[in-house]
Short mmCIF file of C-alpha atoms and ligand atoms in Angstrom, two decimals:
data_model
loop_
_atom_site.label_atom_id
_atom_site.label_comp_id
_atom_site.label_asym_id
_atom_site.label_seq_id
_atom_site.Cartn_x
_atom_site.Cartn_y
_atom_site.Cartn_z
CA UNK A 1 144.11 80.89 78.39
CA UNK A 2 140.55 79.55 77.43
CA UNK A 3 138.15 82.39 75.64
CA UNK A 4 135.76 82.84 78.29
CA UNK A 5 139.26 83.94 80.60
CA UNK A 6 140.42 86.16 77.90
CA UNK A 7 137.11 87.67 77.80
CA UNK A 8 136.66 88.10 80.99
CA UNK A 9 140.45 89.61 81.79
CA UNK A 10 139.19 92.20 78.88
CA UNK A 11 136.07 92.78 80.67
CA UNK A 12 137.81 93.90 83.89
CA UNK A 13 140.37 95.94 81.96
CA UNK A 14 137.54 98.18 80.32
CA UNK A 15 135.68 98.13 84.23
CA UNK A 16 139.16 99.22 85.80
CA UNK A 17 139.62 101.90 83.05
CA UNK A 18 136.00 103.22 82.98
CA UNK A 19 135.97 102.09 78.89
CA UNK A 20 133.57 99.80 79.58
CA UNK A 21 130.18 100.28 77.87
CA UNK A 22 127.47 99.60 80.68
CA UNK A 23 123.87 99.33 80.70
CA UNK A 24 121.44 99.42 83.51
CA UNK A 25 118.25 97.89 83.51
CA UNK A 26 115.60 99.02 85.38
CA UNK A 27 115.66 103.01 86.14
CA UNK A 28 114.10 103.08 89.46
CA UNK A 29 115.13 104.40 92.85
CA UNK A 30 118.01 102.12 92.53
CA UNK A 31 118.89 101.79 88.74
CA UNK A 32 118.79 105.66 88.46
CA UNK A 33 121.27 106.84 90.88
CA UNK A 34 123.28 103.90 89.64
CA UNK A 35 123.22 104.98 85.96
CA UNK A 36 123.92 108.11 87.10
CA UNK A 37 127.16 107.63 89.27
CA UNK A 38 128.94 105.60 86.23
CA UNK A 39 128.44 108.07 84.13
CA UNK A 40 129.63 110.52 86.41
CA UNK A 41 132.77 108.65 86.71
CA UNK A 42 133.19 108.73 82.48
CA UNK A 43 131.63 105.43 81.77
CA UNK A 44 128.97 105.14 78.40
CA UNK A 45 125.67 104.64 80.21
CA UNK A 46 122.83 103.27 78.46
CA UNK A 47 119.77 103.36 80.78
CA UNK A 48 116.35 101.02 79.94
CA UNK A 49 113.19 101.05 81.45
CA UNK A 50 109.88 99.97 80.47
CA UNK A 51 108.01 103.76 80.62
CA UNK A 52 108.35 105.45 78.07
CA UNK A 53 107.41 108.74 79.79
CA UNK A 54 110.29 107.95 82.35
CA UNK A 55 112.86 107.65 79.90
CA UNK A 56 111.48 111.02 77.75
CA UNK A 57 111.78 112.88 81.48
CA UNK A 58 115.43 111.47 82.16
CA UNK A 59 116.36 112.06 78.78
CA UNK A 60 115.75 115.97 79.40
CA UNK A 61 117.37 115.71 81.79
CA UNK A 62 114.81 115.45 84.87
CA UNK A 63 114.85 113.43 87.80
CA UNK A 64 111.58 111.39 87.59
CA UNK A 65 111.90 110.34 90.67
CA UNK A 66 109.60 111.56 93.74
CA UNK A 67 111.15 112.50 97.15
CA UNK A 68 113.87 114.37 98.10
CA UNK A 69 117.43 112.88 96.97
CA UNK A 70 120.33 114.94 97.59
CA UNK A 71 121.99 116.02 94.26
CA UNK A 72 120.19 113.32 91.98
CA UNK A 73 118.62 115.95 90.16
CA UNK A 74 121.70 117.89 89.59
CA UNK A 75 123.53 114.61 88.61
CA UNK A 76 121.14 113.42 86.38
CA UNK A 77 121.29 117.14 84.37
CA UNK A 78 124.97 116.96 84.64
CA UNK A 79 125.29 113.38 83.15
CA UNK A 80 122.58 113.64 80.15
CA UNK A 81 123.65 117.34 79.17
CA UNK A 82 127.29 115.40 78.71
CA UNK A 83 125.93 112.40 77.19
CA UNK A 84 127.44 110.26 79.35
CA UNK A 85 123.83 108.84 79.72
CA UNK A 86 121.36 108.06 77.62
CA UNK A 87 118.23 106.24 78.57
CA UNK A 88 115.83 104.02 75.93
CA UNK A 89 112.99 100.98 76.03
CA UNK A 90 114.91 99.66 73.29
CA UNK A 91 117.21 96.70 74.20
CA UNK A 92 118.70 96.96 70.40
CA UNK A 93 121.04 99.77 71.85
CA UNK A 94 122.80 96.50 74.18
CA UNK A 95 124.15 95.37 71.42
CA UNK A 96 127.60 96.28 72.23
CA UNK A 97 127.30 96.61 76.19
CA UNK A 98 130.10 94.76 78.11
CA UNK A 99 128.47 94.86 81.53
CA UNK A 100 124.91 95.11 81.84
CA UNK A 101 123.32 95.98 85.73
CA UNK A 102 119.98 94.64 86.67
CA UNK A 103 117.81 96.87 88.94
CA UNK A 104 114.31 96.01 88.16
CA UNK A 105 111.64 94.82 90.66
CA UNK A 106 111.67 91.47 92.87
CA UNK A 107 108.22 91.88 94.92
CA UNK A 108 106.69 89.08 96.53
CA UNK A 109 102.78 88.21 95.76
CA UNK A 110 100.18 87.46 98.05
CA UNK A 111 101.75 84.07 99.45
CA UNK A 112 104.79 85.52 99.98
CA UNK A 113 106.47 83.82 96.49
CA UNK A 114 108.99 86.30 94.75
CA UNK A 115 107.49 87.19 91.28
CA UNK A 116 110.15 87.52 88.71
CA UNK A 117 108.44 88.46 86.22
CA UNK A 118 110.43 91.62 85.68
CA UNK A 119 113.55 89.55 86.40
CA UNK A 120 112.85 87.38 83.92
CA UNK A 121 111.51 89.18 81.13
CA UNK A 122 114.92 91.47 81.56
CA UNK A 123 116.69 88.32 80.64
CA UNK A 124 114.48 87.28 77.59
CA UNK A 125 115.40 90.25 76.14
CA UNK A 126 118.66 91.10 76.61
CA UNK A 127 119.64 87.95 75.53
CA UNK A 128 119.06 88.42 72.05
CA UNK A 129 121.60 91.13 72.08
CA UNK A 130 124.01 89.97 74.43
CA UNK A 131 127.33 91.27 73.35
CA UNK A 132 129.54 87.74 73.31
CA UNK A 133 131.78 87.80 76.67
CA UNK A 134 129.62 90.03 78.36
CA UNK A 135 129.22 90.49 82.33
CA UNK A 136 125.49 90.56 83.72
CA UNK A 137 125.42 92.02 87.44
CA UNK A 138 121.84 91.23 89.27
CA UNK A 139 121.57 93.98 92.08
CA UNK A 140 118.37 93.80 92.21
CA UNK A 141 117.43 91.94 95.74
CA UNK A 142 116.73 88.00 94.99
CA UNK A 143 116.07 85.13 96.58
CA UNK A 144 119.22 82.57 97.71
CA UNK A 145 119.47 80.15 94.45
CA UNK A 146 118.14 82.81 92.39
CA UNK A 147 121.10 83.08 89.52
CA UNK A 148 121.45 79.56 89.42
CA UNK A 149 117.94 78.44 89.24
CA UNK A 150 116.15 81.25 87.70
CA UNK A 151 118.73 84.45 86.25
CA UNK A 152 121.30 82.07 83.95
CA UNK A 153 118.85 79.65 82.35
CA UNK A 154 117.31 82.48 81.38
CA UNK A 155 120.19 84.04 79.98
CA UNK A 156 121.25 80.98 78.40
CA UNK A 157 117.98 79.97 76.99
CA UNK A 158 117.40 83.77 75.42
CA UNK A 159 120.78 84.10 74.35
CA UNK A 160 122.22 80.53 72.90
CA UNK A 161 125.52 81.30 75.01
CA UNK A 162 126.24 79.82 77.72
CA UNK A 163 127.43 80.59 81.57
CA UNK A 164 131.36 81.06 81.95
CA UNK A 165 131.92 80.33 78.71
CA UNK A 166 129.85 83.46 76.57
CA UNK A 167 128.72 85.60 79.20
CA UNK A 168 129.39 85.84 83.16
CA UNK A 169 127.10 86.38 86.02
CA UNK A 170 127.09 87.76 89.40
CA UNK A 171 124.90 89.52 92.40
CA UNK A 172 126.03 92.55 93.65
CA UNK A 173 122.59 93.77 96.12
CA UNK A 174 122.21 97.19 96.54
CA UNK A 175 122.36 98.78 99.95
CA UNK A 176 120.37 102.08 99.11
CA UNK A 177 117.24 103.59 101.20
CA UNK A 178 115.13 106.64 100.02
CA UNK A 179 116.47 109.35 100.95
CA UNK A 180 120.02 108.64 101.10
CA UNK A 181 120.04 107.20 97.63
CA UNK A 182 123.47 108.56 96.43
CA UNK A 183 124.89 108.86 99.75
CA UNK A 184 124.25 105.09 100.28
CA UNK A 185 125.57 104.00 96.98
CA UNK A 186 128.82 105.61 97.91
CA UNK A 187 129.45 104.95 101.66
CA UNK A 188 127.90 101.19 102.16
CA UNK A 189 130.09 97.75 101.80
CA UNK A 190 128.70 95.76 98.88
CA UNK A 191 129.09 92.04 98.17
CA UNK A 192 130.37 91.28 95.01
CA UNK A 193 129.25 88.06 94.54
CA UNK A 194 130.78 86.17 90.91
CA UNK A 195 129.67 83.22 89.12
CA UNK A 196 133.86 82.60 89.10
CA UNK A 197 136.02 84.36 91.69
CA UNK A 198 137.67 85.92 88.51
CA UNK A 199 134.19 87.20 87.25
CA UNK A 200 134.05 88.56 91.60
CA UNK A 201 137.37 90.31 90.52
CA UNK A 202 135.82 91.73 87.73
CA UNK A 203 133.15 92.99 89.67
CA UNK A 204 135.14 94.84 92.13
CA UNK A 205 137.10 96.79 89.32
CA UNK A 206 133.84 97.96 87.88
CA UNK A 207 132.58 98.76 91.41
CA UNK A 208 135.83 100.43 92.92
CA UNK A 209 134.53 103.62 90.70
CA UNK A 210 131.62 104.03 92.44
CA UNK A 211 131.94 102.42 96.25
CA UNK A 212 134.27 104.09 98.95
CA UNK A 213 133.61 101.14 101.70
CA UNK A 214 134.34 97.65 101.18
CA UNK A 215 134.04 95.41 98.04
CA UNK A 216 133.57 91.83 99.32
CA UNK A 217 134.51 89.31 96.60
CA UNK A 218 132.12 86.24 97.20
CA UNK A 219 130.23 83.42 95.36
CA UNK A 220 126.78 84.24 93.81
CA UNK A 221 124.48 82.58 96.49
CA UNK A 222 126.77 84.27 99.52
CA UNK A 223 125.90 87.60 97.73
CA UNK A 224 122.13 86.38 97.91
CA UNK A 225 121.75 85.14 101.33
CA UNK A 226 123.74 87.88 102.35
CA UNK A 227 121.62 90.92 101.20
CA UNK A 228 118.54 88.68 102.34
CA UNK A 229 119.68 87.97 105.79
CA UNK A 230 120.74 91.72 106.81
CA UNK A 231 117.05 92.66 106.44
CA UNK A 232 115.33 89.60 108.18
CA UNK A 233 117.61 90.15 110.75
CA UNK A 234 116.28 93.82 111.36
CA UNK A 235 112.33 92.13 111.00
CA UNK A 236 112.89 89.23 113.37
CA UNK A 237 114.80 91.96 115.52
CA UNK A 238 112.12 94.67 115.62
CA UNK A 239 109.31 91.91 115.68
CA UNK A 240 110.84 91.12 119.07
CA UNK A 241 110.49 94.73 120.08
CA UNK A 242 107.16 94.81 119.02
CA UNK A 243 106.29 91.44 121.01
CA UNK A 244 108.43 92.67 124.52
CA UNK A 245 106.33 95.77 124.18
CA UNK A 246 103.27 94.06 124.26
CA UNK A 247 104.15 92.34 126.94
CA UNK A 248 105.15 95.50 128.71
CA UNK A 249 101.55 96.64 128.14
CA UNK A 250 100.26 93.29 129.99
CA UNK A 251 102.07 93.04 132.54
CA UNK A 252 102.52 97.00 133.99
CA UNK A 253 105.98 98.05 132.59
CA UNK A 254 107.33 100.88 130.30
CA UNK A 255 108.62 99.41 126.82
CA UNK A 256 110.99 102.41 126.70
CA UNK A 257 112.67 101.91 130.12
CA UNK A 258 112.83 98.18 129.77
CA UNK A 259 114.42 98.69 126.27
CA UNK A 260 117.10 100.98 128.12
CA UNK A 261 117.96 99.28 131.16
CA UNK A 262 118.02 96.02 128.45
CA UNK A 263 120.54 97.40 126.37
CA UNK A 264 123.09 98.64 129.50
CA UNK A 265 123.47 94.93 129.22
CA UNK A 266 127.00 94.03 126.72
CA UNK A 267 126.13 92.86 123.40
CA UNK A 268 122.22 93.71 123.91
CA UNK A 269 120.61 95.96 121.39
CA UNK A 270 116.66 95.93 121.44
CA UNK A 271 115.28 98.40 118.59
CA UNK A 272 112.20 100.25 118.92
CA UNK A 273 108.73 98.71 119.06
CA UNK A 274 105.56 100.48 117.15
CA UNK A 275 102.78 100.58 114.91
CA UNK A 276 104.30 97.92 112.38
CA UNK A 277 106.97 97.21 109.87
CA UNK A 278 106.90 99.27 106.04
CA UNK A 279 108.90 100.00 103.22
CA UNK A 280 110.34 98.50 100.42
CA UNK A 281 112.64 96.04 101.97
CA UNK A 282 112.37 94.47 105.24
CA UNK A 283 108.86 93.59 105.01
CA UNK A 284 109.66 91.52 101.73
CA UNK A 285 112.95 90.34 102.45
CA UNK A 286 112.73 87.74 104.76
CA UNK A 287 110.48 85.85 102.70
CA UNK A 288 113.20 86.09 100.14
CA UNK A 289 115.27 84.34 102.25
CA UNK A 290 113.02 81.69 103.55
CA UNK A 291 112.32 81.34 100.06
CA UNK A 292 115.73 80.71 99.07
CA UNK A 293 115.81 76.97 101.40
CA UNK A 294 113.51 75.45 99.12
CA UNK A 295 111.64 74.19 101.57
CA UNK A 296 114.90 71.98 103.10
CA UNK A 297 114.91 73.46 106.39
CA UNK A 298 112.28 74.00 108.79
CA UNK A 299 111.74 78.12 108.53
CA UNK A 300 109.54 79.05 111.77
CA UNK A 301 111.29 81.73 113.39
CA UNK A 302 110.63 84.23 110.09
CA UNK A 303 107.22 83.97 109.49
CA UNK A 304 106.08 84.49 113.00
CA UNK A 305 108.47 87.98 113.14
CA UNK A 306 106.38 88.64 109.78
CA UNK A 307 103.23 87.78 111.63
CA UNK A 308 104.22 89.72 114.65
CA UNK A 309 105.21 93.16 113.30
CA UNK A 310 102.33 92.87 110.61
CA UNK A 311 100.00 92.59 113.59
CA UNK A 312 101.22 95.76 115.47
CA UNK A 313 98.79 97.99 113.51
CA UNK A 314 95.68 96.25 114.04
CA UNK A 315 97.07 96.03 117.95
CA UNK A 316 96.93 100.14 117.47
CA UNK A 317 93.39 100.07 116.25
CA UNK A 318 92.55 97.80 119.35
CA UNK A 319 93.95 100.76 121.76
CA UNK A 320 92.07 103.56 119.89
CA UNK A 321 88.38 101.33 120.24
CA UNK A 322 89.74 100.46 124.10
CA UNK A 323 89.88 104.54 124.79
CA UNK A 324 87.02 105.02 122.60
CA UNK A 325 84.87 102.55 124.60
CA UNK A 326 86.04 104.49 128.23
CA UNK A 327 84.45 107.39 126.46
CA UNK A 328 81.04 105.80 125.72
CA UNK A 329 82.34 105.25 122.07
CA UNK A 330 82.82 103.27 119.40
CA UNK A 331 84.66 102.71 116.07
CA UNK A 332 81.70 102.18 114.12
CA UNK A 333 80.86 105.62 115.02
CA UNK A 334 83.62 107.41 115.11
CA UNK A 335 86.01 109.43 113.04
CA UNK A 336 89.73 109.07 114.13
CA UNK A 337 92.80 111.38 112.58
CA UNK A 338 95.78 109.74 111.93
CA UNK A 339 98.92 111.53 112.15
CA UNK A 340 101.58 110.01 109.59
CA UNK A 341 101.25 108.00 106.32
CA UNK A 342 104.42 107.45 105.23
CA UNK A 343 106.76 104.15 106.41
CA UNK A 344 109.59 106.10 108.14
CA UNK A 345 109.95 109.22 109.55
CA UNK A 346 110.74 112.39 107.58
CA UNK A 347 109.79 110.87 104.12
CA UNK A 348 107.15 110.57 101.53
CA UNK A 349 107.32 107.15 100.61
CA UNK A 350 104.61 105.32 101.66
CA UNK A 351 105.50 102.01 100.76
CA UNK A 352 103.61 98.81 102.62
CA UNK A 353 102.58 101.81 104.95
CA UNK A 354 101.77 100.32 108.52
CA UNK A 355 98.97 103.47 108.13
CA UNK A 356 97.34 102.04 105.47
CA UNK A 357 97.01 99.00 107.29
CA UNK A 358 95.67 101.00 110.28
CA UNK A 359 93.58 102.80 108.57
CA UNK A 360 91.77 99.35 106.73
CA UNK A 361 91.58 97.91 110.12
CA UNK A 362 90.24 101.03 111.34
CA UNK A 363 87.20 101.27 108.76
CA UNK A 364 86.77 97.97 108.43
CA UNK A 365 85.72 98.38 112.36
CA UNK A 366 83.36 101.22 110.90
CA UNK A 367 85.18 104.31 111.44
CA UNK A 368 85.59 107.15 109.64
CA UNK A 369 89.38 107.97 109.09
CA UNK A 370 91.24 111.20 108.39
CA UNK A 371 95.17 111.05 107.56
CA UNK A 372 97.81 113.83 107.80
CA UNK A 373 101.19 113.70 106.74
CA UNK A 374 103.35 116.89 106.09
CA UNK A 375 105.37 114.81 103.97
CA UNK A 376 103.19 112.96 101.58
CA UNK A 377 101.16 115.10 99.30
CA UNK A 378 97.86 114.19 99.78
CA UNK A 379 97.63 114.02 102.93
CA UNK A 380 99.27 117.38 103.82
CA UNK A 381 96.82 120.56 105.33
CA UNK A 382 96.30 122.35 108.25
CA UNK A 383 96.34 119.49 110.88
CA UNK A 384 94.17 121.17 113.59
CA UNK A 385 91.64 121.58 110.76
CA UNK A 386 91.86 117.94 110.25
CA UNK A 387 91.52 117.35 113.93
CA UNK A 388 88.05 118.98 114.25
CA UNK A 389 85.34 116.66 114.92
CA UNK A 390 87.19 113.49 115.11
CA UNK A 391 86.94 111.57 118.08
CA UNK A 392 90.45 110.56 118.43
CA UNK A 393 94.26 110.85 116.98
CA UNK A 394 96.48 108.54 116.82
CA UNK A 395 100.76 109.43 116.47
CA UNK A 396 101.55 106.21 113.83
CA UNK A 397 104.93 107.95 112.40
CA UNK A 398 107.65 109.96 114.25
CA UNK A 399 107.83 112.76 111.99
CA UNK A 400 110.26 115.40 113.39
CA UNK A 401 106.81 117.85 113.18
CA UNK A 402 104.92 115.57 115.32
CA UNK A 403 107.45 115.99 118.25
CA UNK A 404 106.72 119.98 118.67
CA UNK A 405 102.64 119.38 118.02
CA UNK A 406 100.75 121.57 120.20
CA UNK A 407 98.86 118.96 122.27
CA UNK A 408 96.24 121.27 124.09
CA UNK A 409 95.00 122.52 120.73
CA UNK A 410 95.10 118.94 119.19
CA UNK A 411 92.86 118.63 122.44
CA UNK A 412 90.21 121.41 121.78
CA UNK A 413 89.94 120.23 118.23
CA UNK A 414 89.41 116.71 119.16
CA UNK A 415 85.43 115.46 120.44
CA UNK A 416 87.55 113.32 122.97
CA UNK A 417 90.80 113.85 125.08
CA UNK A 418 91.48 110.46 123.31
CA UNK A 419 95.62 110.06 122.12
CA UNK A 420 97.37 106.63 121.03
CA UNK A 421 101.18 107.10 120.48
CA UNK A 422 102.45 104.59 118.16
CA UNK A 423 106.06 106.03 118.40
CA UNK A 424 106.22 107.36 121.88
CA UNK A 425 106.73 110.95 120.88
CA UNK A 426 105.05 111.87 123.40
CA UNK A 427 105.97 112.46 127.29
CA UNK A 428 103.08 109.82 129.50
CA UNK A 429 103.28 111.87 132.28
CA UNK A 430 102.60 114.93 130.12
CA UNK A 431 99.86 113.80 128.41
CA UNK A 432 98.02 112.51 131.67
CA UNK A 433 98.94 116.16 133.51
CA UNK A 434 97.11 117.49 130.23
CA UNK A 435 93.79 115.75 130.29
CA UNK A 436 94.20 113.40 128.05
CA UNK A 437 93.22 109.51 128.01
CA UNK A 438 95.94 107.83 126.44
CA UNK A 439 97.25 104.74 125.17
CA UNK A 440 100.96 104.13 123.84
CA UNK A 441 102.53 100.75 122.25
CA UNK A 442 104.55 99.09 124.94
CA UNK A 443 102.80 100.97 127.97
CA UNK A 444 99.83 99.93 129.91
N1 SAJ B 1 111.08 100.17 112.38
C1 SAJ B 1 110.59 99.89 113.66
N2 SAJ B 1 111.47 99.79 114.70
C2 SAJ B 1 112.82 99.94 114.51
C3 SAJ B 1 113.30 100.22 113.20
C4 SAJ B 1 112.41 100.33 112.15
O1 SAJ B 1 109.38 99.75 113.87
O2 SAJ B 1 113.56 99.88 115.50
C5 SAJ B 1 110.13 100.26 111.27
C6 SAJ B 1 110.15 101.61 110.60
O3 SAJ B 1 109.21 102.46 111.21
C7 SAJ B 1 109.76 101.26 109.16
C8 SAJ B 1 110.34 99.87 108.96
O4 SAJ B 1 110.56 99.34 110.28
O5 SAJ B 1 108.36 101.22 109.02
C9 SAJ B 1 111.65 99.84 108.18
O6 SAJ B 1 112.50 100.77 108.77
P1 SAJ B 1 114.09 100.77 108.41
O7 SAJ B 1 114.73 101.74 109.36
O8 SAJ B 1 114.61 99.40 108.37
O9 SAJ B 1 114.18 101.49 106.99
P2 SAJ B 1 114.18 100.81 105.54
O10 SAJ B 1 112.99 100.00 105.29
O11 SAJ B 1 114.46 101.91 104.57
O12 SAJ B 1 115.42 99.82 105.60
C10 SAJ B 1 116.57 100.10 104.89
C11 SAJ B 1 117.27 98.80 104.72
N3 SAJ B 1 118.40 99.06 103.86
C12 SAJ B 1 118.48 98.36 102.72
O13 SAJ B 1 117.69 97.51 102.40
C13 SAJ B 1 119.63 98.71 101.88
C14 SAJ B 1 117.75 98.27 106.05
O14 SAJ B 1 118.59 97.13 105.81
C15 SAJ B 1 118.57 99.28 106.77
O15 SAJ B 1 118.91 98.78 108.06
C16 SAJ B 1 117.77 100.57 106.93
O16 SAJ B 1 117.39 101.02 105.62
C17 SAJ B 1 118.65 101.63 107.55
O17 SAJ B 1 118.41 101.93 108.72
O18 SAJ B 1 119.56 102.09 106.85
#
């Protein structure tokens, strides 16, 4: 039995008896509830993050994190008050870790590139301490090729040791959304993809503590692609939502109805069209994946779903300046409410908001722009009080408030009888009954 084997055999032994000492990297809304469920289980947790103040707050045994996760907090108090965790910016403390998890950022910039600059300077340095015969488990979500090309010459170059022999690597994405953080850890199928189908092995031992649903063992890239693909499927899927519903508007029809009869057909499924694609996933994703061909196959059908759904809320500021302009109006003069800032409905997380984009397209036209959102802080009030003197509202989230809004007093509050429903919350026929002059995505 070579030493990397024997290494790796007493890897998975301390995984399958929870002896292992672990590590997580990166204490976010993904790191976190990770930490926290190994040491739930009775592993050694050793949590590091970059902010100090975030590691002071988890350290007493607070949840640092915004939003409203079922039993995180209590977890986290449950796991620090035993010790099982204990969270540090100092990478000394990895000295003896036998798997180390890495949850930190993977954005892409401005041209769509993934930045790894997080990913990377994880590697440089943990590989100073890296514990010989160590596992290193990427979950963060990386472009196709990623290990190879950027994670394990990393690792090898900060460390001396090299892949398979000193250390092992793998990529097992994480599945999570806000929200359902701990719920999601538990209940989704992961990919456990291995640098060695032994080191996969070892990976589903560690991961059997944690996961209920299936453990797929897989190579490294399969693990890659296949986190990757899952969410450009949902962009390129809702992109072609977005683009029947526009063509519902042009040529008479109701998205809604179309959308239903559509999917009485077997095997069709159309989702549900709107004011534009946010969040921390699907809008970065797909470039991920495109990403990951190196530029050795012809990528067209991706970046036009991007360019679609990223479209949808300047489409929205079109329909407000269309009503506007039956009304003797303009945008330049106006002052519009919008109703929902977060991405998704019934949360606070307002990442790669579609209302933010609204809202630039809406001033940069000129207008003046009030938000409300009974989820996200600061933009929560009294939403009729909002409503007075603006010219127009427009529905750009479905928040489970917005369905029982009392339209005729959003209508006396309002300069103009002027409504465009981003989510169809509201009834067409109800709204024209009422008065008002209104606009919806995917209706004419
Ligand atoms: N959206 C639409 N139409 C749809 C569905 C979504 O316009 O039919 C918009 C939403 O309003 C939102 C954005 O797309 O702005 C993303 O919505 P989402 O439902 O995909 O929610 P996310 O971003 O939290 O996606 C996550 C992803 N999960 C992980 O990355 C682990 C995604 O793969 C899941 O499908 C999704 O959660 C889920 O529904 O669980």
């Amino acid at each position: 039995m070579t030493v990397s084997n024997q290494s790796l055999d007493a890897v998975r032994e301390l995984a399958q008896n929870s002896q292992a000492r672990l590590a997580v990297i990166g204490l976010g809304y993904v790191g976190l509830p990770v930490a926290a469920m190994f040491a739930k289980v009775g592993f050694n947790v050793i949590g590091v993050d970059v902010k100090a103040d975030r590691i002071a707050t988890i350290n007493a045994g607070r949840n640092p994190m915004e939003g409203n996760e079922p039993g995180l907090a209590e977890l986290l108090a449950e796991v620090t008050q035993s010790g099982r965790l204990r969270a540090t910016t100092d990478y000394a403390d990895l000295r003896d870790v036998d798997i180390v998890l890495i949850d930190v950022e993977t954005p892409v910039d401005e041209q769509n590139q993934p930045r790894y600059v997080a990913l990377r300077t994880a590697c440089q340095s943990l590989g100073p301490v890296l514990k010989a015969g160590a596992l290193i488990i990427v979950e963060s979500t990386i472009a196709p090729g990623t290990i190879e090309r950027v994670v394990c010459p990393a690792l090898e170059e900060a460390s001396g040791k090299r892949l398979n022999a000193d250390f092992f690597l793998g990529a097992c994405p994480e599945r999570v959304m806000p929200g359902k953080l701990l719920a999601n850890l538990r209940r989704m199928s992961r990919v456990c993809g291995g640098s060695t189908p032994e080191t996969a092995q070892a990976m589903i031992a560690l991961y059997r503590h944690i996961v209920e649903a299936d453990l797929d063992p897989a190579d490294c890239v399969t693990a890659e692609l296949t986190k990757t693909a899952e969410n450009a499927y949902r962009d390129v899927n809702i992109a072609f939502a977005n683009e029947l519903a526009l063509i519902c508007e042009a040529s008479g029809g109701d998205f809604l109805r179309v959308r239903e009869l559509v999917n009485k057909s077997p095997g069709r499924n159309v989702l549900l069209a709107g004011g534009g694609v946010g969040g921390h996933c699907i809008p970065k994703d797909p470039w991920l994946l495109a990403y990951g061909a190196q530029g050795r196959a012809a990528i067209r059908l991706i970046p036009a779903a991007r360019a679609v759904n990223e479209a949808m809320p300047g489409h929205v500021a079109q329909l407000v300046a269309d009503l506007l302009a039956q009304s003797g109006s303009e945008l330049a003069t106006a002052r519009i409410l919008v109703l929902g800032y977060a991405y998704l409905e019934d949360s606070d997380d307002t990442r790669h908001s579609p209302s933010a984009a609204l809202v630039a397209h809406l001033s940069g036209r000129g207008a003046e722009v009030v938000v409300h959102d009974p989820w996200v802080r600061e933009y929560q009030g009294d939403l009729l009080a909002k409503a007075k003197g603006c010219d127009a509202a427009v529905i750009m989230v479905s928040h489970t408030a917005y369905k029982t809004l009392d339209l005729l007093a959003l209508k006396g509050a309002l300069r103009f009888p002027i409504l465009v429903d981003a989510r169809r919350i509201v009834d067409p026929a109800q709204a024209q009954t009422a008065g008002w002059r209104y606009r919806a995505i995917g209706l004419k």
